[in-house]
Coordinates of C-alpha atoms and ligand atoms in Angstrom, one line a residue:
M1 CA 20.2 -9.5 -35.0
N2 CA 21.9 -12.8 -35.0
Q3 CA 23.6 -12.6 -38.4
R4 CA 27.1 -12.9 -39.7
R5 CA 29.3 -9.9 -40.2
P6 CA 31.2 -9.5 -43.3
G7 CA 34.4 -7.5 -43.4
F8 CA 34.1 -3.8 -43.8
P9 CA 33.6 -1.9 -46.0
A10 CA 31.3 -4.3 -47.7
R11 CA 32.8 -4.8 -51.2
L12 CA 31.1 -8.0 -52.1
P13 CA 31.2 -9.5 -55.6
S14 CA 28.2 -8.9 -57.8
A15 CA 26.5 -11.5 -60.0
S16 CA 24.7 -11.2 -63.3
S17 CA 21.4 -11.6 -61.5
G18 CA 22.7 -9.1 -58.9
P19 CA 21.3 -6.3 -56.9
G20 CA 20.1 -4.3 -59.8
A21 CA 17.8 -7.0 -60.9
P22 CA 14.4 -5.5 -61.0
K23 CA 11.4 -6.9 -59.2
P24 CA 8.8 -8.8 -61.3
S25 CA 6.7 -5.7 -60.9
M26 CA 9.4 -3.7 -62.6
S27 CA 9.4 -5.8 -65.7
N28 CA 6.8 -3.4 -67.1
P29 CA 8.1 -0.1 -66.0
V30 CA 6.0 3.0 -66.4
R31 CA 8.1 5.4 -68.5
A32 CA 6.2 8.5 -68.0
V33 CA 5.6 9.9 -64.5
P34 CA 1.9 9.3 -63.9
R35 CA -0.3 12.0 -62.6
V36 CA -0.8 12.0 -58.9
A37 CA -4.2 10.8 -57.7
P38 CA -6.2 13.5 -56.0
A39 CA -8.4 12.3 -53.1
P40 CA -9.5 9.1 -54.7
A41 CA -13.1 8.1 -54.1
G42 CA -13.5 4.5 -53.0
V43 CA -10.3 4.2 -51.0
G44 CA -10.3 7.9 -50.1
L45 CA -13.8 7.8 -48.6
D46 CA -12.8 5.2 -46.0
S47 CA -9.1 5.0 -46.2
S48 CA -8.6 5.1 -42.4
T49 CA -10.3 1.7 -42.1
V50 CA -8.1 0.1 -44.8
R51 CA -5.1 1.7 -43.2
E52 CA -6.0 0.4 -39.8
R53 CA -6.2 -3.1 -41.3
M54 CA -2.7 -2.6 -42.8
V55 CA -1.4 -1.5 -39.5
R56 CA -2.9 -4.5 -37.8
R57 CA -1.1 -6.7 -40.3
L58 CA 2.2 -4.9 -39.7
A59 CA 1.8 -5.4 -35.9
D60 CA 0.9 -9.1 -36.4
S61 CA 4.0 -9.6 -38.6
G62 CA 6.2 -8.3 -35.8
I63 CA 6.4 -4.5 -36.0
G64 CA 6.4 -3.6 -32.3
S65 CA 7.2 0.1 -32.3
A66 CA 4.1 2.1 -31.4
S67 CA 5.5 5.2 -33.1
V68 CA 6.2 3.3 -36.4
L69 CA 2.7 1.9 -36.3
A70 CA 1.2 5.3 -35.6
A71 CA 3.1 6.8 -38.5
M72 CA 2.0 4.0 -40.9
G73 CA -1.5 4.6 -39.8
A74 CA -1.3 8.4 -40.3
I75 CA 0.2 8.7 -43.7
E76 CA -2.2 8.1 -46.6
R77 CA -0.3 5.8 -49.0
H78 CA -3.0 6.1 -51.6
R79 CA -2.1 9.7 -52.1
F80 CA 1.3 8.7 -53.3
V81 CA 0.4 6.3 -56.0
D82 CA -1.1 6.7 -59.5
S83 CA -4.9 6.8 -59.5
A84 CA -5.0 3.5 -61.4
L85 CA -3.3 1.8 -58.5
V86 CA -5.2 3.3 -55.6
N87 CA -7.1 0.1 -54.9
Q88 CA -3.8 -1.6 -54.2
A89 CA -2.4 1.2 -52.1
Y90 CA -2.8 -0.7 -48.8
E91 CA -1.8 -4.1 -50.0
D92 CA 1.7 -5.2 -49.0
T93 CA 3.2 -4.7 -52.4
S94 CA 5.6 -2.3 -54.1
L95 CA 4.0 -0.3 -56.9
P96 CA 5.3 1.6 -59.9
I97 CA 5.8 5.3 -59.4
G98 CA 7.2 6.1 -62.9
L99 CA 10.6 6.1 -64.5
G100 CA 11.0 2.4 -63.6
Q101 CA 11.0 3.1 -59.9
T102 CA 8.7 1.8 -57.2
I103 CA 7.2 2.8 -53.9
S104 CA 8.4 0.3 -51.3
K105 CA 5.9 -2.0 -49.8
P106 CA 4.5 -1.0 -46.4
S107 CA 6.1 -3.9 -44.5
I108 CA 9.7 -2.9 -45.6
V109 CA 9.0 0.8 -44.9
A110 CA 7.9 -0.1 -41.4
R111 CA 10.7 -2.6 -40.9
M112 CA 13.4 -0.1 -41.9
A113 CA 11.8 2.7 -39.8
E114 CA 11.8 0.4 -36.8
L115 CA 15.5 -0.4 -37.4
L116 CA 16.3 3.3 -37.5
L117 CA 14.7 3.8 -34.1
G118 CA 17.0 1.1 -32.8
A119 CA 20.0 3.4 -33.4
P120 CA 21.9 3.7 -30.1
V121 CA 21.6 7.5 -30.2
A122 CA 17.8 7.3 -30.8
K123 CA 17.3 5.3 -27.6
T124 CA 18.6 8.1 -25.5
E125 CA 17.6 11.2 -27.4
G126 CA 14.9 10.1 -29.9
L127 CA 15.6 10.0 -33.6
G128 CA 17.2 13.4 -34.5
R129 CA 18.3 14.4 -38.0
I130 CA 18.2 11.6 -40.6
L131 CA 19.0 11.2 -44.3
E132 CA 17.0 9.2 -46.8
I133 CA 18.6 8.2 -50.1
G134 CA 15.9 7.8 -52.8
T135 CA 12.9 10.0 -52.2
G136 CA 10.9 8.4 -54.9
C137 CA 7.3 9.5 -54.5
G138 CA 7.9 10.8 -51.0
Y139 CA 5.9 8.2 -49.1
Q140 CA 8.7 6.9 -46.9
A141 CA 9.9 10.4 -46.3
A142 CA 6.5 11.3 -45.0
V143 CA 6.5 8.3 -42.7
L144 CA 10.0 9.1 -41.4
G145 CA 8.9 12.7 -40.9
R146 CA 6.7 11.4 -38.1
I147 CA 9.3 9.5 -36.3
A148 CA 12.4 11.7 -36.7
K149 CA 13.0 15.3 -35.8
E150 CA 14.4 16.3 -39.3
V151 CA 14.4 14.3 -42.5
Y152 CA 16.7 15.2 -45.4
T153 CA 15.7 13.1 -48.4
I154 CA 17.6 13.1 -51.7
E155 CA 16.5 11.9 -55.1
R156 CA 18.6 11.7 -58.3
L157 CA 15.7 11.8 -60.8
R158 CA 14.3 15.3 -61.2
A159 CA 10.8 14.2 -62.2
L160 CA 10.4 12.1 -59.1
H161 CA 11.9 14.9 -56.9
E162 CA 9.2 17.2 -58.2
K163 CA 6.5 14.6 -57.9
A164 CA 7.4 14.0 -54.2
R165 CA 7.3 17.8 -53.7
D166 CA 3.8 17.9 -55.1
N167 CA 2.7 14.8 -53.1
L168 CA 4.1 16.2 -49.8
R169 CA 3.0 19.8 -50.2
P170 CA -0.5 19.2 -48.8
L171 CA 0.9 17.4 -45.8
R172 CA 2.9 20.5 -44.7
L173 CA 5.6 18.5 -43.1
T174 CA 8.0 21.3 -42.3
N175 CA 10.6 18.9 -41.0
V176 CA 11.0 17.0 -44.3
H177 CA 13.5 18.6 -46.7
L178 CA 13.7 17.5 -50.3
I179 CA 17.0 17.6 -52.2
L180 CA 17.7 16.9 -55.9
G181 CA 21.1 15.3 -56.0
D182 CA 23.3 12.1 -56.1
G183 CA 22.6 10.4 -52.8
M184 CA 25.7 8.2 -53.3
L185 CA 27.6 11.2 -52.0
G186 CA 25.3 11.5 -49.0
Y187 CA 24.3 15.1 -48.2
P188 CA 27.2 16.6 -46.2
K189 CA 25.3 19.8 -45.3
G190 CA 23.0 18.0 -42.9
A191 CA 25.7 15.7 -41.4
P192 CA 26.2 14.2 -38.9
Y193 CA 23.0 12.1 -39.1
A194 CA 21.5 10.0 -36.4
A195 CA 20.4 7.6 -39.1
I196 CA 20.8 7.1 -42.9
I197 CA 18.4 5.0 -44.8
S198 CA 18.6 4.0 -48.4
A199 CA 15.7 3.0 -50.6
A200 CA 18.0 1.8 -53.4
G201 CA 20.5 -1.0 -53.3
G202 CA 24.1 -0.7 -54.3
E203 CA 27.1 -3.0 -54.9
Q204 CA 29.0 -1.5 -52.0
L205 CA 28.6 1.0 -49.2
P206 CA 29.5 4.5 -50.2
E207 CA 32.2 5.8 -47.8
Q208 CA 30.4 9.1 -47.5
W209 CA 27.4 7.5 -45.8
C210 CA 29.6 6.2 -43.0
D211 CA 31.5 9.5 -42.8
Q212 CA 28.2 11.4 -42.4
L213 CA 26.8 9.1 -39.7
A214 CA 27.0 10.4 -36.2
V215 CA 28.7 8.2 -33.5
G216 CA 25.8 6.2 -32.1
G217 CA 24.0 6.5 -35.4
R218 CA 22.7 3.8 -37.6
L219 CA 22.7 3.1 -41.4
V220 CA 20.1 0.8 -42.9
A221 CA 20.5 0.0 -46.6
P222 CA 20.0 -2.8 -49.1
M223 CA 23.3 -4.0 -50.4
A224 CA 24.7 -6.7 -52.6
G225 CA 25.4 -9.8 -50.6
P226 CA 28.2 -12.4 -51.3
D227 CA 26.0 -14.2 -53.9
G228 CA 25.0 -11.0 -55.6
K229 CA 21.5 -11.1 -54.1
Q230 CA 20.4 -8.1 -52.0
I231 CA 20.5 -8.3 -48.3
L232 CA 19.4 -5.6 -45.7
L233 CA 22.5 -4.2 -44.0
V234 CA 22.6 -2.4 -40.7
V235 CA 25.8 -0.5 -39.8
D236 CA 26.1 1.0 -36.3
K237 CA 28.8 3.7 -35.8
T238 CA 30.4 3.3 -32.4
T239 CA 33.3 4.9 -30.8
A240 CA 35.2 1.7 -31.6
G241 CA 34.3 1.8 -35.2
L242 CA 31.6 0.4 -37.6
K243 CA 29.6 -2.7 -36.7
Q244 CA 27.8 -4.4 -39.5
T245 CA 24.8 -6.7 -39.2
V246 CA 23.4 -8.6 -42.2
L247 CA 19.6 -9.1 -42.1
E248 CA 17.1 -10.7 -44.4
A249 CA 17.1 -10.8 -48.2
V250 CA 15.4 -7.8 -49.9
N251 CA 14.6 -6.6 -53.3
F252 CA 15.1 -2.9 -54.0
V253 CA 15.7 -0.9 -57.2
P254 CA 19.3 -0.2 -58.0
L255 CA 21.3 2.7 -56.5
K256 CA 22.7 4.7 -59.4
S257 CA 25.1 7.6 -59.6
G258 CA 24.5 11.1 -61.0
V259 CA 21.4 13.2 -61.4
A260 CA 19.1 12.7 -64.4
Ligands
LIG25 N1 11.3 5.8 -50.6 C1 10.7 5.8 -51.9 C2 11.2 4.6 -52.7 C3 11.7 5.0 -54.0 S1 12.5 3.8 -54.9 C4 9.2 6.0 -51.8 O1 8.7 5.9 -50.7 O2 8.6 6.1 -52.9 C5 14.2 4.3 -54.8 C6 14.5 5.6 -55.3 O3 16.0 5.8 -55.2 C7 14.2 5.9 -56.8 O4 13.4 7.0 -56.9 C8 15.6 6.1 -57.4 O5 15.6 7.1 -58.5 C9 16.4 6.6 -56.2 N2 17.8 6.6 -56.3 C10 18.6 5.6 -56.8 N3 19.9 5.9 -56.8 C11 20.0 7.2 -56.2 C12 21.0 8.1 -55.8 N4 22.3 7.8 -56.0 N5 20.7 9.2 -55.2 C13 19.4 9.5 -54.9 N6 18.3 8.7 -55.3 C14 18.6 7.6 -55.9

């Protein structure tokens, strides 16, 4: 991570084209929450082969963590998308999940998971309890459930919270806990967290996230950069304070407050 470090907390000016700017795929948001695909024929029949191919692409593109690759290979992404989109489930693309939200593309899920495993505390003890902001359809939570001991995941939209619950039920991941609430406030009941990951990009870093991070813990989140465009931000909490690292440009749905 060779990047510049802005002052902390990151309170960087937004621009009209700013962080909330939806992806091209969001220009036609699905208003209703689509029904979840059951075991889709076609992809479902041989999904392990398609997934293996996806995992190979992730490895080729630089994901080196065996546990992240194993998690990406194990979780069936096609079960988290609408049946009409099943054929695209293993392409490296974000897809609509209803209510104008998207399931993140596999490469960014893997990238962020690998960054979480880089938390100083994870290097010595493995990844303990973590918090995900933005459950969405629950896909990333399922992946994280395979690399962390406990996952608390919080979603502000009730319909998606329920959809994620339905999607995750058959997986019986007893270490993944779904919460309906405003993730901008974090989730103090589970704190301190070894890592916090946000699937939605804000204008500035909520102070609660840093407060709820353990010493040796790491936060990974999209955030508005100086030019208003989103960048991926890593914050490590050390005994000496917070250390920020700015990574590549990203494109996430906006972080919003309140429950709806
Ligand atoms: N990880 C998800 C990605 C979902 S997109 C997946 O695998 O599907 C990001 C999600 O963040 C959206 O569902 C959006 O509703 C949610 N979100 C935005 N602001 C939030 C907030 N303050 N608290 C909780 N969830 C939030």
